Coordinates of C-alpha atoms in Angstrom, one line a residue:
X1 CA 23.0 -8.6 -6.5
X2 CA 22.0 -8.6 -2.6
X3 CA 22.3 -4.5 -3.1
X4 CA 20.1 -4.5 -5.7
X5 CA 17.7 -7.2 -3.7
X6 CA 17.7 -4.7 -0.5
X7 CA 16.6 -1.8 -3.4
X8 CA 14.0 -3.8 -4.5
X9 CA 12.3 -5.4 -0.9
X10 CA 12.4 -1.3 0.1
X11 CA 10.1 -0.4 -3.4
X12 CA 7.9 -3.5 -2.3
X13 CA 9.0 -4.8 -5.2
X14 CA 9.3 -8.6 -3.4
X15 CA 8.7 -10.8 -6.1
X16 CA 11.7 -9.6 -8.3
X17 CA 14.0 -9.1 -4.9
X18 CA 13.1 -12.7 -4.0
X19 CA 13.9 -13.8 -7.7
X20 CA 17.8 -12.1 -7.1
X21 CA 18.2 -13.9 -3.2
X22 CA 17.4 -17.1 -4.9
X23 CA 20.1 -16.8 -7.5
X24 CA 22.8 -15.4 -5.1
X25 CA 21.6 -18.6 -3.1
X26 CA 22.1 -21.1 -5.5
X27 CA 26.3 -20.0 -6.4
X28 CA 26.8 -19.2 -2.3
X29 CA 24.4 -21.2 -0.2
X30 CA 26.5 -19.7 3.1
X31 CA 25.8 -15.9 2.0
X32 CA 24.3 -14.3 5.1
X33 CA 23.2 -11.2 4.1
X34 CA 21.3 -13.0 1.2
X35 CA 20.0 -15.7 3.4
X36 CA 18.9 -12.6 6.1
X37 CA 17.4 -10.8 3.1
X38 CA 15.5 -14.1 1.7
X39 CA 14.0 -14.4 5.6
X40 CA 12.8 -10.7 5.8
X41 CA 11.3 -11.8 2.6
X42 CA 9.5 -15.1 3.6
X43 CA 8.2 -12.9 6.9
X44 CA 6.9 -10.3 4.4
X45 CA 4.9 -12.4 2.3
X46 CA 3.8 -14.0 5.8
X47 CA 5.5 -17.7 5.2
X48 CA 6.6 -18.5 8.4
X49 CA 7.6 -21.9 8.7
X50 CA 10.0 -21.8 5.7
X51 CA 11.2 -17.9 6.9
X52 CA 12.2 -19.8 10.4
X53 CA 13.7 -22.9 8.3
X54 CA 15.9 -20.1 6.5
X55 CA 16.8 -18.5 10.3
X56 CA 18.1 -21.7 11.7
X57 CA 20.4 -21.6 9.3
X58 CA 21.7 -18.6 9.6
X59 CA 21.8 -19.0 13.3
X60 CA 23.9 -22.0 12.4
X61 CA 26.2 -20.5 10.5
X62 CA 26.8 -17.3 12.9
X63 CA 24.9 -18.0 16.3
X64 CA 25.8 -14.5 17.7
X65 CA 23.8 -12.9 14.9
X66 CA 22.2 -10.3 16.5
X67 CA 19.6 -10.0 13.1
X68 CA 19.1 -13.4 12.8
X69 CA 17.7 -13.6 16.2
X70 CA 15.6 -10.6 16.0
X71 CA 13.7 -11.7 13.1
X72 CA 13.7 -15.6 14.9
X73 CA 11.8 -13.3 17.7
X74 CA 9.7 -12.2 14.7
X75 CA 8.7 -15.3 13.5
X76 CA 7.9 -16.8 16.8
X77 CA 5.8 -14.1 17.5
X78 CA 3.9 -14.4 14.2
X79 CA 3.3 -18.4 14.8
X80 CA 1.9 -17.4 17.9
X81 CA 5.1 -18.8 20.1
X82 CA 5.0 -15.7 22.4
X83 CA 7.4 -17.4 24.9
X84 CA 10.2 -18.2 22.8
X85 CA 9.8 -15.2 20.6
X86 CA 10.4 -13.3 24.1
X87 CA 13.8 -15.4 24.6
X88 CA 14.8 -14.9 21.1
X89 CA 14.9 -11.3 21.3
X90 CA 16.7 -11.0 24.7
X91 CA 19.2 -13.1 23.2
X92 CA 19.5 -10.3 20.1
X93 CA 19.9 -7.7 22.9
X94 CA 22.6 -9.1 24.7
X95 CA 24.1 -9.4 21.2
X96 CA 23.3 -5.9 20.5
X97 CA 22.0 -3.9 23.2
X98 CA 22.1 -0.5 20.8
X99 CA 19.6 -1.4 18.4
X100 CA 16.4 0.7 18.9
X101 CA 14.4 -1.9 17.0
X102 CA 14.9 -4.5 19.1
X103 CA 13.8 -2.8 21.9
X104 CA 10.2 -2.1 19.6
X105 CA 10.1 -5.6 18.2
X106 CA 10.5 -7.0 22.6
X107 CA 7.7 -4.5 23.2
X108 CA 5.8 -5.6 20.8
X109 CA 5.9 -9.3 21.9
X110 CA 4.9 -8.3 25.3
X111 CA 2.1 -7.4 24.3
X112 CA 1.3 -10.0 22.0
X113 CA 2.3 -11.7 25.0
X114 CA -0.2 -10.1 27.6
X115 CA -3.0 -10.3 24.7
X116 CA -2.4 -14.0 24.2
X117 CA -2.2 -14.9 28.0
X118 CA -6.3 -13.4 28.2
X119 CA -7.2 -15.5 25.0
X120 CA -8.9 -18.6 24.8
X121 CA -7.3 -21.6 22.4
X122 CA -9.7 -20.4 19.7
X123 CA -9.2 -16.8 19.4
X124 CA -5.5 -17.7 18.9
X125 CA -6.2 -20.0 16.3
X126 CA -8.9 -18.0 14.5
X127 CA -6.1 -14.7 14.4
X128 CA -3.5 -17.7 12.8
X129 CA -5.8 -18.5 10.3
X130 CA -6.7 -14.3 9.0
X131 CA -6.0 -13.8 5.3
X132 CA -4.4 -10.8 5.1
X133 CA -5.5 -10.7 1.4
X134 CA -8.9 -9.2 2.3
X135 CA -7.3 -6.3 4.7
X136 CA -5.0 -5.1 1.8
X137 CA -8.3 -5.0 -0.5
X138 CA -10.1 -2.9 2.0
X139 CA -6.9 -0.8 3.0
X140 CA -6.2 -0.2 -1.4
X141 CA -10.3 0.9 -1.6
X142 CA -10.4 3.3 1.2
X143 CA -7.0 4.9 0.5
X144 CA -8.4 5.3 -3.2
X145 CA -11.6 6.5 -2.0
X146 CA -9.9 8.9 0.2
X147 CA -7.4 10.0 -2.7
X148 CA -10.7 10.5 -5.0
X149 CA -12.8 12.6 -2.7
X150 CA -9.7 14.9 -2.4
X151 CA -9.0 15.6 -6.2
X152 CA -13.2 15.8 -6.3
X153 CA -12.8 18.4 -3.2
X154 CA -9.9 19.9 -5.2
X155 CA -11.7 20.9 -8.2
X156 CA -14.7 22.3 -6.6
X157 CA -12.3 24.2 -4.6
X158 CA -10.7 25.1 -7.8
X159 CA -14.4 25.9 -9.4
X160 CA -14.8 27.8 -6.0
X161 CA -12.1 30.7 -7.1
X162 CA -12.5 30.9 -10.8
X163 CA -16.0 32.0 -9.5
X164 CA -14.9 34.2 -6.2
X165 CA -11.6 35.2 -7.7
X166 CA -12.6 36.2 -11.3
X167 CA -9.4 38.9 -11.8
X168 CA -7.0 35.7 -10.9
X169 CA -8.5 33.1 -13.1
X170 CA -5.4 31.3 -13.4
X171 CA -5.2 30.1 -9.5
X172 CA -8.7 28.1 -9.8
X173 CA -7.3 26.5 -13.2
X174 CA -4.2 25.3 -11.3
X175 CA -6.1 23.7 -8.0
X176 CA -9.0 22.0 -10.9
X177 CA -5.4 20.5 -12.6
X178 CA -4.0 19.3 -9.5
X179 CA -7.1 17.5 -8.9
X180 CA -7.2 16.0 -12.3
X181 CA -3.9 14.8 -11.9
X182 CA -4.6 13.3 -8.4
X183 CA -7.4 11.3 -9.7
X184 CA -5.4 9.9 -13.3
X185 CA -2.4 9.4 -10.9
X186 CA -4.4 7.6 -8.2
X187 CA -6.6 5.5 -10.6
X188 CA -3.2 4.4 -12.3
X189 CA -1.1 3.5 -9.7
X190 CA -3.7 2.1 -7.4
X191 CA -4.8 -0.1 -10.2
X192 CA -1.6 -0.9 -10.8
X193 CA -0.8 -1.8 -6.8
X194 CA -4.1 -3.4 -5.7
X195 CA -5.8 -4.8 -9.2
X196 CA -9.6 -5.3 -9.6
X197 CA -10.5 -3.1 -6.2
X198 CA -9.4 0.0 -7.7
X199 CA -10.5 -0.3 -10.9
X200 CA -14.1 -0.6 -9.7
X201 CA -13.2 2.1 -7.1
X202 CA -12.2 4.4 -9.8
X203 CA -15.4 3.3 -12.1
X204 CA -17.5 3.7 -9.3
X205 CA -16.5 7.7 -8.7
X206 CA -16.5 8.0 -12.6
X207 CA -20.2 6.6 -12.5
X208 CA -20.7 9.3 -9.9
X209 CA -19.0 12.3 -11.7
X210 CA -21.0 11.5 -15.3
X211 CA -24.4 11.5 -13.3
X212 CA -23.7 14.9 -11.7
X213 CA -22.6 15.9 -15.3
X214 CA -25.9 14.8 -16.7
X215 CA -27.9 16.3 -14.1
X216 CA -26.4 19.4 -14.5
X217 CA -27.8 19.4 -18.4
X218 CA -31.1 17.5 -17.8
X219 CA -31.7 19.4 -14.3
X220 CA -29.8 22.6 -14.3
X221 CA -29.5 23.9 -17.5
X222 CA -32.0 26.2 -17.5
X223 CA -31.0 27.7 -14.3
X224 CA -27.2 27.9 -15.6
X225 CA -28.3 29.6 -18.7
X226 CA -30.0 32.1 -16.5
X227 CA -27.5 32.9 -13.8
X228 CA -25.0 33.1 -17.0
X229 CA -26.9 35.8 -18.7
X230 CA -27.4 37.5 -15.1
X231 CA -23.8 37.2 -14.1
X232 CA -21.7 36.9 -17.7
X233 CA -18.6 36.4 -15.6
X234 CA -19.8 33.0 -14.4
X235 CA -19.7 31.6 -18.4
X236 CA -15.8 30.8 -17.8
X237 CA -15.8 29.2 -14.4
X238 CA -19.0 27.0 -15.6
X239 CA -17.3 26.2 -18.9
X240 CA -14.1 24.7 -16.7
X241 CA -16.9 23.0 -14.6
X242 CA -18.3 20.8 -16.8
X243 CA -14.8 20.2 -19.5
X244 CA -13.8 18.9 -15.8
X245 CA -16.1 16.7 -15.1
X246 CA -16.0 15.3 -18.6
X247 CA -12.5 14.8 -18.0
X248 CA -12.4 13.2 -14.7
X249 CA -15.4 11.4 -15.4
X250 CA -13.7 9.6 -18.6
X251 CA -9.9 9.9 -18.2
X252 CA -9.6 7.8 -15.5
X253 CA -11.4 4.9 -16.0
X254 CA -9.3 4.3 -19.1
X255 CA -5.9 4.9 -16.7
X256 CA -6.9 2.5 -14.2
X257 CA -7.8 -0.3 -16.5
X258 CA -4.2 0.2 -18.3
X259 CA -2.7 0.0 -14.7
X260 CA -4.6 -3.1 -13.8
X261 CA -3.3 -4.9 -16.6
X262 CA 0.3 -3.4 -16.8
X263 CA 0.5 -4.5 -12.8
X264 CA -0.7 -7.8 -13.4
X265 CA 2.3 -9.5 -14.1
X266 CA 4.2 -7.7 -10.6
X267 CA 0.8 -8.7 -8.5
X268 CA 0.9 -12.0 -9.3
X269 CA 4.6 -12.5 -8.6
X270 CA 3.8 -11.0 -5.4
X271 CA 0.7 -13.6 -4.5
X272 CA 3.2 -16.3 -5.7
X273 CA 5.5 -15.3 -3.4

């Protein structure tokens, strides 16, 4: 069951890991590499007085536990207690002097160290109290809004060589999929991950896509008509240009909103824990 916890805290999956460390817990109170486990855990999720509760007691149990003092040197750091964070982890390296991230998490609280030694009370406080709920938010909309430009960039690109490349039709059709699939993939899974921010993301770019669309008939059709009769290879390329957009403009929309409610359930264990 810890196996399958450590699986599970690697897929980010910490709600359902937690669930397992707590059930190992209750039969084998003692278990160190569940009570390790359940720290990383508490850390992750940013509870750091009950993670250091948890690392006292391993440190009880085994006080030569080289982990148990690295993530004590984690914690401390986190809290803000630079000093003893700093003694914590030169303890875990005279435990373990091998152990490459040790040597990252000791330079890592020297800085913290150096930054904290040039702030004022407040600034420290102010950096306890930031909600790291907001920074995910803003980190799941721009990597969606990153992942949605490409797949629009895609199928232009793809639009781009069905028109240049008319002999090799097939290599624009396959860069215009791709691009499909990046945007159904990313509406789905990034609704599924970060909830509410993606869906409207996704909306958002869909909102975007069906206004091009309808400019293109409202605006351009004339002009299409024309360069179509002018140039009858361009009818194909055109064709895949607007089934596209229909497609990208309506197909994800409905994906997202099915991952936002499939993911509900794992995001609010996650908030929970």
């Amino acid at each position: 069951m810890v196996a399958q916890a450590q699986q599970l805290f690697q897929a980010q999956n910490y709600g359902e890991a937690f669930n397992l460390v707590e059930q190992v817990l209750q039969n084998m109170p003692n278990n160190l590499p569940a009570l390790i486990l359940k720290g990383q855990l508490l850390g992750t999720a940013g509870r750091y007085t009950e993670a250091q509760q948890v690392i006292e007691h391993i440190l009880q149990l085994d006080p030569n536990n080289a982990m148990g003092w690295s993530m004590q040197a984690v914690v401390s750091s986190n809290l803000g207690q630079h000093q003893q964070a700093l003694t914590a982890v030169e303890r875990s390296l005279e435990l373990d002097a091998q152990n490459p991230e040790t040597y990252a998490i000791k330079n890592n609280i020297m800085s913290n160290l150096a930054v904290a030694q040039t702030q004022t009370p407040e600034q420290s406080k102010s950096k306890l109290r930031s909600d790291p709920e907001p920074r995910k938010a803003s980190q799941g909309f721009i990597l969606g809004l990153a992942l949605s430009i490409l797949g629009i960039v895609a199928g232009l690109i793809g639009f781009g060589l069905m028109t240049f490349i008319a002999s090799i039709p097939y290599i624009g059709l396959f860069v215009i999929c791709i691009s499909i699939g990046i945007l159904c993939v990313n509406a789905a899974r990034g609704a599924f991950h970060y909830g509410l921010v993606l869906l409207v993301e996704t909306i958002l770019v869909s909102v975007v896509l069906a206004g091009i669309l309808g400019a293109m008939y409202k605006v351009g059709q004339a002009s299409l008509i024309h360069q179509i009769n002018l140039h009858p290879s361009l009818f194909m390329p055109v064709l895949v240009l607007v089934a596209w957009l229909i497609v990208s403009a309506a197909v994800p929309p409905v994906l997202a909103l099915g991952g936002f409610v499939g993911g509900f359930p794992s995001r609010r264990r996650q908030k929970h824990a």
